């Protein structure tokens, strides 16, 4: 199988990742729940994981790195920490349902869209300049669109938020592990990310970097201050109720070490090169439309084929041993902004483990399928 769906989950992991998770399952217990060796070993591993993340993502205090189930979990914590019923929030025009659904679930919240044209960083920034006003409670923006790979001008948006005193939440689901993510440099209140994408960790893991005060989403045991009935007032305990996913954290630590050794810049350039190679080939295929953004695009390729439903194309590729994502990608707002809400797209996304020959084979199959489409 040729796996080209790493924007959803990186399937091929460094060998150290499953080994670390398997070792933790039989050697480590629950951190903070005992003074015995398995419990103390788990506490040590959790702190090492936080230290590694802090080094990668501009966090001076490792205890402000919170382990979550995924990016969606972290975004829910961040949003519920900053947004109250009846509040006002500005989001980009390319947000995922992990942002929009939590916002629309809060009664009376006014959501303003700072929507700019696809791959137009200046246009997006200008939209944020217009929408970020004194009455705004928070700004939420993804670093990279999961549909089109559009790298949004997060650094400039962060500077705008600092100047206007508005808290910022960044969704780094598609950038952590490839682009520079800097919690304190941006002055962000929160940055959320998954462990199972660009960090090459296991599914069911994520991180929330906390630059500001946070409200618990879950309540329960933390292994600390057990005599009290309110949650601890310090991180990470305040946001980590219940038993930790220590096996996931062990794999995530191994994945982050892989990214650190390999270099995020190197991985990003590799993925970009593969995406451009794919786009070069697909642009020559009659009926294929490719969404291309130059340096403003990460390592993925979104496309449509005239006369062929995107879901149908995805299924046809799967039958031929090529794994892609087709449809709306849980981000209908991005499609509305880009004008593809009626068709969706076929998305081909890459990882550090993909090769040029895989790109060429997949492009050849798409050419063959496009020839059968009704024009």
CSV table of C-alpha atoms in Angstrom, one decimal:
chain,number,residue,atom,x,y,z
A,1,UNK,CA,0.0,0.0,0.0
A,2,UNK,CA,1.1,3.6,-0.7
A,3,UNK,CA,-0.1,5.6,2.3
A,4,UNK,CA,-0.7,9.3,1.4
A,5,UNK,CA,-3.0,10.3,4.3
A,6,UNK,CA,-0.5,11.6,6.9
A,7,UNK,CA,-2.5,14.8,7.4
A,8,UNK,CA,-5.0,12.5,9.2
A,9,UNK,CA,-2.6,10.2,10.9
A,10,UNK,CA,1.0,9.2,10.2
A,11,UNK,CA,0.8,5.5,9.7
A,12,UNK,CA,4.5,4.6,9.4
A,13,UNK,CA,6.3,5.5,12.7
A,14,UNK,CA,9.9,5.4,13.7
A,15,UNK,CA,10.6,2.0,15.2
A,16,UNK,CA,11.3,3.5,18.6
A,17,UNK,CA,7.7,4.6,18.9
A,18,UNK,CA,5.9,1.2,19.2
A,19,UNK,CA,8.8,-0.2,21.1
A,20,UNK,CA,8.5,2.6,23.7
A,21,UNK,CA,4.8,2.2,24.0
A,22,UNK,CA,5.1,-1.6,24.4
A,23,UNK,CA,7.8,-1.3,27.0
A,24,UNK,CA,5.8,1.2,29.0
A,25,UNK,CA,2.7,-1.1,29.0
A,26,UNK,CA,4.6,-3.8,31.1
A,27,UNK,CA,7.1,-1.7,33.0
A,28,UNK,CA,5.4,1.6,34.1
A,29,UNK,CA,2.4,2.2,36.3
A,30,UNK,CA,0.5,5.5,37.0
A,31,UNK,CA,2.5,8.7,37.8
A,32,UNK,CA,1.7,10.3,41.2
A,33,UNK,CA,-0.1,7.2,42.4
A,34,UNK,CA,2.7,5.5,44.4
A,35,UNK,CA,6.3,5.6,45.6
A,36,UNK,CA,7.2,2.3,44.0
A,37,UNK,CA,9.5,1.9,41.1
A,38,UNK,CA,6.9,1.5,38.3
A,39,UNK,CA,5.0,4.6,39.5
A,40,UNK,CA,8.2,6.7,39.9
A,41,UNK,CA,9.4,5.5,36.5
A,42,UNK,CA,6.1,6.7,35.0
A,43,UNK,CA,6.4,10.1,36.7
A,44,UNK,CA,9.9,10.4,35.3
A,45,UNK,CA,8.8,9.5,31.8
A,46,UNK,CA,6.0,12.0,31.9
A,47,UNK,CA,8.3,14.8,32.9
A,48,UNK,CA,10.8,13.8,30.2
A,49,UNK,CA,8.0,14.0,27.6
A,50,UNK,CA,7.0,17.5,28.9
A,51,UNK,CA,10.7,18.6,28.7
A,52,UNK,CA,11.0,17.4,25.1
A,53,UNK,CA,7.9,19.2,24.1
A,54,UNK,CA,8.9,22.3,25.9
A,55,UNK,CA,12.2,22.4,24.0
A,56,UNK,CA,10.5,21.9,20.6
A,57,UNK,CA,7.7,24.4,21.1
A,58,UNK,CA,9.0,27.4,23.0
A,59,UNK,CA,7.8,26.6,26.5
A,60,UNK,CA,10.1,27.7,29.3
A,61,UNK,CA,8.3,25.7,32.0
A,62,UNK,CA,7.7,22.0,31.1
A,63,UNK,CA,4.8,21.8,33.6
A,64,UNK,CA,2.8,24.0,31.2
A,65,UNK,CA,2.8,21.1,28.7
A,66,UNK,CA,-0.4,19.2,29.3
A,67,UNK,CA,-1.0,15.7,27.9
A,68,UNK,CA,-4.4,15.4,26.1
A,69,UNK,CA,-6.2,12.7,24.1
A,70,UNK,CA,-5.8,14.6,20.9
A,71,UNK,CA,-5.8,18.2,19.5
A,72,UNK,CA,-9.6,18.3,19.8
A,73,UNK,CA,-9.4,17.7,23.5
A,74,UNK,CA,-6.9,20.5,23.9
A,75,UNK,CA,-8.9,22.9,21.8
A,76,UNK,CA,-12.0,22.2,23.9
A,77,UNK,CA,-10.0,23.0,27.1
A,78,UNK,CA,-8.6,26.2,25.5
A,79,UNK,CA,-11.9,27.4,24.1
A,80,UNK,CA,-13.9,26.7,27.4
A,81,UNK,CA,-11.1,28.5,29.3
A,82,UNK,CA,-11.5,31.7,27.4
A,83,UNK,CA,-15.0,31.8,25.9
A,84,UNK,CA,-18.1,32.4,27.9
A,85,UNK,CA,-21.8,32.3,26.9
A,86,UNK,CA,-22.6,35.3,24.8
A,87,UNK,CA,-19.0,36.1,24.0
A,88,UNK,CA,-17.4,37.0,20.7
A,89,UNK,CA,-14.7,35.0,19.0
A,90,UNK,CA,-12.8,35.6,15.7
A,91,UNK,CA,-11.7,32.6,13.7
A,92,UNK,CA,-10.1,32.1,10.3
A,93,UNK,CA,-12.0,31.0,7.3
A,94,UNK,CA,-10.1,27.6,7.3
A,95,UNK,CA,-11.0,26.2,10.7
A,96,UNK,CA,-11.7,22.5,11.5
A,97,UNK,CA,-14.8,21.2,13.2
A,98,UNK,CA,-12.6,20.8,16.3
A,99,UNK,CA,-12.8,24.5,16.6
A,100,UNK,CA,-16.2,25.4,15.2
A,101,UNK,CA,-18.3,22.8,17.0
A,102,UNK,CA,-17.0,23.6,20.5
A,103,UNK,CA,-17.7,27.3,19.8
A,104,UNK,CA,-21.2,26.7,18.5
A,105,UNK,CA,-22.0,24.5,21.5
A,106,UNK,CA,-21.5,27.5,23.8
A,107,UNK,CA,-24.8,29.4,24.1
A,108,UNK,CA,-25.0,32.8,22.5
A,109,UNK,CA,-21.5,32.9,21.2
A,110,UNK,CA,-20.9,35.2,18.2
A,111,UNK,CA,-18.4,33.8,15.8
A,112,UNK,CA,-16.8,36.2,13.3
A,113,UNK,CA,-14.9,34.8,10.4
A,114,UNK,CA,-11.7,36.5,9.3
A,115,UNK,CA,-11.8,34.9,5.9
A,116,UNK,CA,-9.2,35.7,3.2
A,117,UNK,CA,-8.6,34.2,-0.2
A,118,UNK,CA,-6.9,30.8,-0.4
A,119,UNK,CA,-3.1,31.1,-0.2
A,120,UNK,CA,-3.3,34.9,0.3
A,121,UNK,CA,-1.5,35.6,3.6
A,122,UNK,CA,-2.0,39.4,3.3
A,123,UNK,CA,-5.7,39.0,2.6
A,124,UNK,CA,-6.1,36.8,5.7
A,125,UNK,CA,-4.1,39.2,7.9
A,126,UNK,CA,-6.2,42.1,6.6
A,127,UNK,CA,-9.4,40.2,7.5
A,128,UNK,CA,-8.1,39.7,11.1
A,129,UNK,CA,-7.2,43.4,11.3
A,130,UNK,CA,-10.8,44.2,10.5
A,131,UNK,CA,-12.4,41.7,12.8
A,132,UNK,CA,-10.2,41.8,16.0
A,133,UNK,CA,-11.8,44.6,18.0
A,134,UNK,CA,-12.0,45.5,21.6
A,135,UNK,CA,-15.2,43.4,22.2
A,136,UNK,CA,-13.5,40.1,21.1
A,137,UNK,CA,-12.9,37.5,23.8
A,138,UNK,CA,-10.5,35.3,21.9
A,139,UNK,CA,-9.0,34.6,18.5
A,140,UNK,CA,-8.7,31.0,17.2
A,141,UNK,CA,-6.6,30.2,14.2
A,142,UNK,CA,-5.0,27.1,12.7
A,143,UNK,CA,-1.4,27.4,11.6
A,144,UNK,CA,-2.0,25.2,8.5
A,145,UNK,CA,-5.2,24.3,6.8
A,146,UNK,CA,-5.8,20.6,6.9
A,147,UNK,CA,-7.6,20.7,3.6
A,148,UNK,CA,-5.3,22.8,1.4
A,149,UNK,CA,-2.1,23.0,3.4
A,150,UNK,CA,-2.4,26.8,3.4
A,151,UNK,CA,0.2,28.2,5.9
A,152,UNK,CA,-1.6,31.0,7.6
A,153,UNK,CA,0.3,34.1,8.9
A,154,UNK,CA,0.2,33.1,12.5
A,155,UNK,CA,3.2,35.1,13.6
A,156,UNK,CA,1.5,38.3,12.3
A,157,UNK,CA,-1.8,37.4,13.7
A,158,UNK,CA,-0.2,36.7,17.1
A,159,UNK,CA,1.5,40.2,17.0
A,160,UNK,CA,-1.9,41.7,16.2
A,161,UNK,CA,-3.5,39.9,19.2
A,162,UNK,CA,-0.8,41.1,21.5
A,163,UNK,CA,-1.1,44.7,20.4
A,164,UNK,CA,-4.9,44.6,20.9
A,165,UNK,CA,-4.9,42.6,24.1
A,166,UNK,CA,-6.9,39.6,22.8
A,167,UNK,CA,-6.0,36.1,23.8
A,168,UNK,CA,-4.9,33.7,21.0
A,169,UNK,CA,-5.5,30.0,20.6
A,170,UNK,CA,-3.5,28.3,17.8
A,171,UNK,CA,-4.4,24.9,16.3
A,172,UNK,CA,-1.1,23.4,15.3
A,173,UNK,CA,-2.5,20.1,14.2
A,174,UNK,CA,-0.9,20.4,10.8
A,175,UNK,CA,2.3,22.2,11.7
A,176,UNK,CA,3.7,20.6,14.8
A,177,UNK,CA,6.7,18.7,13.8
A,178,UNK,CA,7.3,20.5,10.5
A,179,UNK,CA,7.0,24.3,11.1
A,180,UNK,CA,8.2,26.5,13.9
A,181,UNK,CA,5.7,26.5,16.8
A,182,UNK,CA,6.6,28.9,19.6
A,183,UNK,CA,4.1,29.4,22.4
A,184,UNK,CA,6.0,32.1,24.2
A,185,UNK,CA,7.4,33.8,21.1
A,186,UNK,CA,3.9,34.1,19.8
A,187,UNK,CA,2.5,35.2,23.2
A,188,UNK,CA,-0.4,32.7,22.7
A,189,UNK,CA,-2.7,31.7,25.5
A,190,UNK,CA,-2.8,28.1,24.2
A,191,UNK,CA,-1.4,26.0,21.4
A,192,UNK,CA,-3.0,22.6,20.8
A,193,UNK,CA,-1.6,19.7,18.7
A,194,UNK,CA,-2.1,16.0,18.2
A,195,UNK,CA,0.6,13.5,18.9
A,196,UNK,CA,-0.3,11.1,16.0
A,197,UNK,CA,0.4,13.3,13.0
A,198,UNK,CA,3.7,15.3,12.6
A,199,UNK,CA,5.0,14.2,15.9
A,200,UNK,CA,4.8,10.5,14.9
A,201,UNK,CA,3.3,9.4,18.2
A,202,UNK,CA,0.5,7.0,18.9
A,203,UNK,CA,-3.2,7.8,18.2
A,204,UNK,CA,-5.0,9.0,21.3
A,205,UNK,CA,-2.3,11.4,22.3
A,206,UNK,CA,-2.0,15.2,22.1
A,207,UNK,CA,-0.5,18.2,23.8
A,208,UNK,CA,-1.9,21.5,25.0
A,209,UNK,CA,0.7,24.2,25.6
A,210,UNK,CA,-0.6,26.7,28.2
A,211,UNK,CA,0.5,30.3,28.1
A,212,UNK,CA,-2.4,31.5,30.2
A,213,UNK,CA,-4.8,30.4,32.9
A,214,UNK,CA,-6.9,27.3,32.1
A,215,UNK,CA,-10.2,25.9,33.3
A,216,UNK,CA,-10.5,22.1,33.8
A,217,UNK,CA,-12.7,20.3,31.3
A,218,UNK,CA,-12.6,17.0,33.3
A,219,UNK,CA,-12.7,16.7,37.1
A,220,UNK,CA,-11.3,13.9,39.2
A,221,UNK,CA,-8.2,12.3,40.8
A,222,UNK,CA,-4.8,13.8,40.0
A,223,UNK,CA,-2.6,12.0,42.5
A,224,UNK,CA,-2.1,15.4,44.2
A,225,UNK,CA,-3.9,17.4,46.9
A,226,UNK,CA,-6.2,14.4,47.3
A,227,UNK,CA,-7.9,15.7,50.5
A,228,UNK,CA,-9.4,18.6,48.6
A,229,UNK,CA,-12.6,18.5,46.5
A,230,UNK,CA,-11.6,21.2,44.1
A,231,UNK,CA,-9.1,20.6,41.3
A,232,UNK,CA,-5.4,21.6,42.0
A,233,UNK,CA,-4.7,25.2,41.0
A,234,UNK,CA,-1.4,24.3,39.3
A,235,UNK,CA,-0.4,22.7,36.0
A,236,UNK,CA,-0.3,20.1,34.6
A,237,UNK,CA,-2.4,18.5,37.4
A,238,UNK,CA,-5.3,21.0,37.0
A,239,UNK,CA,-6.0,19.7,33.5
A,240,UNK,CA,-5.0,16.0,33.7
A,241,UNK,CA,-7.8,14.3,35.7
A,242,UNK,CA,-7.7,10.5,35.9
A,243,UNK,CA,-5.2,7.9,34.8
A,244,UNK,CA,-2.6,9.1,32.3
A,245,UNK,CA,-2.0,7.4,28.9
A,246,UNK,CA,1.5,6.6,29.9
A,247,UNK,CA,2.0,4.1,27.0
A,248,UNK,CA,0.9,6.9,24.6
A,249,UNK,CA,3.2,9.4,26.3
A,250,UNK,CA,6.1,7.0,26.0
A,251,UNK,CA,5.5,6.6,22.2
A,252,UNK,CA,5.0,10.4,21.9
A,253,UNK,CA,8.3,11.1,23.6
A,254,UNK,CA,10.0,8.7,21.1
A,255,UNK,CA,8.2,10.4,18.2
A,256,UNK,CA,9.3,13.9,19.3
A,257,UNK,CA,12.9,12.7,19.7
A,258,UNK,CA,12.7,11.4,16.1
A,259,UNK,CA,11.5,14.9,14.9
A,260,UNK,CA,14.2,16.6,16.9
A,261,UNK,CA,17.0,14.3,15.5
A,262,UNK,CA,15.7,14.5,12.0
A,263,UNK,CA,14.9,18.2,12.1
A,264,UNK,CA,11.5,19.8,11.5
A,265,UNK,CA,12.9,21.9,8.7
A,266,UNK,CA,14.3,18.9,6.9
A,267,UNK,CA,11.0,17.0,7.3
A,268,UNK,CA,9.0,20.0,6.0
A,269,UNK,CA,11.2,20.4,3.0
A,270,UNK,CA,11.0,16.7,2.2
A,271,UNK,CA,7.2,16.8,2.4
A,272,UNK,CA,7.0,20.0,0.3
A,273,UNK,CA,9.2,18.5,-2.4
A,274,UNK,CA,6.9,15.4,-2.6
A,275,UNK,CA,3.8,17.6,-2.7
A,276,UNK,CA,5.2,19.7,-5.5
A,277,UNK,CA,6.3,16.7,-7.4
A,278,UNK,CA,2.8,15.3,-7.2
A,279,UNK,CA,1.3,18.7,-8.2
A,280,UNK,CA,3.6,18.9,-11.2
A,281,UNK,CA,2.4,15.6,-12.5
A,282,UNK,CA,-1.3,16.1,-11.8
A,283,UNK,CA,-1.4,19.5,-13.4
A,284,UNK,CA,-0.6,17.8,-16.7
A,285,UNK,CA,-3.7,15.5,-16.4
A,286,UNK,CA,-6.8,16.7,-18.3
A,287,UNK,CA,-9.7,17.4,-16.0
A,288,UNK,CA,-7.6,17.6,-12.8
A,289,UNK,CA,-7.6,20.8,-10.8
A,290,UNK,CA,-4.9,21.3,-8.3
A,291,UNK,CA,-4.9,23.8,-5.4
A,292,UNK,CA,-1.4,25.2,-5.3
A,293,UNK,CA,0.1,27.8,-3.1
A,294,UNK,CA,3.8,27.9,-3.5
A,295,UNK,CA,5.8,28.8,-0.3
A,296,UNK,CA,2.5,29.3,1.5
A,297,UNK,CA,1.6,25.6,1.3
A,298,UNK,CA,2.8,22.7,3.4
A,299,UNK,CA,3.4,19.2,2.2
A,300,UNK,CA,0.0,18.2,0.9
A,301,UNK,CA,-1.8,18.3,-2.3
A,302,UNK,CA,-5.6,18.8,-2.7
A,303,UNK,CA,-7.3,18.3,-6.0
A,304,UNK,CA,-10.5,17.6,-7.8
A,305,UNK,CA,-11.3,15.7,-11.0
A,306,UNK,CA,-14.0,17.0,-13.4
A,307,UNK,CA,-16.8,14.5,-13.9
A,308,UNK,CA,-15.7,12.3,-10.9
A,309,UNK,CA,-17.0,12.5,-7.4
A,310,UNK,CA,-14.2,13.0,-4.9
A,311,UNK,CA,-15.4,10.1,-2.6
A,312,UNK,CA,-15.6,7.9,-5.7
A,313,UNK,CA,-12.0,8.8,-6.5
A,314,UNK,CA,-10.9,8.1,-3.0
A,315,UNK,CA,-12.5,4.6,-3.1
A,316,UNK,CA,-11.1,3.8,-6.5
A,317,UNK,CA,-7.6,4.7,-5.2
A,318,UNK,CA,-8.1,2.6,-2.1
A,319,UNK,CA,-9.0,-0.4,-4.3
A,320,UNK,CA,-5.7,0.1,-6.1
A,321,UNK,CA,-3.7,0.2,-2.9
A,322,UNK,CA,-3.4,4.0,-2.5
A,323,UNK,CA,-4.7,5.6,0.7
A,324,UNK,CA,-5.9,9.2,0.5
A,325,UNK,CA,-8.6,11.3,2.1
A,326,UNK,CA,-11.6,12.5,0.1
A,327,UNK,CA,-14.6,14.7,0.9
A,328,UNK,CA,-14.8,17.7,3.3
A,329,UNK,CA,-12.1,16.5,5.7
A,330,UNK,CA,-14.1,17.6,8.8
A,331,UNK,CA,-13.6,21.2,7.7
A,332,UNK,CA,-16.6,22.5,5.8
A,333,UNK,CA,-15.8,26.1,6.6
A,334,UNK,CA,-12.5,25.8,4.7
A,335,UNK,CA,-14.4,24.5,1.7
A,336,UNK,CA,-16.9,27.3,1.9
A,337,UNK,CA,-14.0,29.8,2.0
A,338,UNK,CA,-12.3,28.3,-1.0
A,339,UNK,CA,-15.5,27.5,-3.0
A,340,UNK,CA,-15.2,23.7,-2.9
A,341,UNK,CA,-18.1,23.1,-0.5
A,342,UNK,CA,-20.2,21.3,-3.3
A,343,UNK,CA,-17.4,19.0,-4.4
A,344,UNK,CA,-14.9,18.5,-1.6
A,345,UNK,CA,-11.4,17.5,-2.6
A,346,UNK,CA,-9.1,14.6,-2.8
A,347,UNK,CA,-6.2,15.2,-0.4
A,348,UNK,CA,-2.8,13.5,-0.7
A,349,UNK,CA,-0.5,14.2,2.2
A,350,UNK,CA,3.0,13.1,3.0
A,351,UNK,CA,5.3,12.2,5.8
A,352,UNK,CA,9.1,11.8,6.4
A,353,UNK,CA,8.8,8.2,5.2
A,354,UNK,CA,7.2,8.7,1.7
A,355,UNK,CA,9.4,8.4,-1.4
A,356,UNK,CA,9.4,9.9,-4.9
A,357,UNK,CA,8.6,6.5,-6.5
A,358,UNK,CA,5.4,6.4,-4.5
A,359,UNK,CA,4.4,9.8,-5.7
A,360,UNK,CA,5.0,8.8,-9.3
A,361,UNK,CA,3.0,5.6,-8.9
A,362,UNK,CA,0.0,7.4,-7.3
A,363,UNK,CA,0.1,10.1,-10.0
A,364,UNK,CA,0.0,7.5,-12.7
A,365,UNK,CA,-3.0,5.8,-11.2
A,366,UNK,CA,-4.8,9.1,-10.9
A,367,UNK,CA,-4.1,9.8,-14.5
A,368,UNK,CA,-5.6,6.5,-15.5
A,369,UNK,CA,-8.7,7.1,-13.4
A,370,UNK,CA,-9.1,10.6,-14.7
A,371,UNK,CA,-9.2,9.2,-18.2
A,372,UNK,CA,-12.4,7.2,-17.3
A,373,UNK,CA,-14.1,10.3,-15.7
A,374,UNK,CA,-17.0,11.9,-17.5
A,375,UNK,CA,-15.9,15.3,-18.8
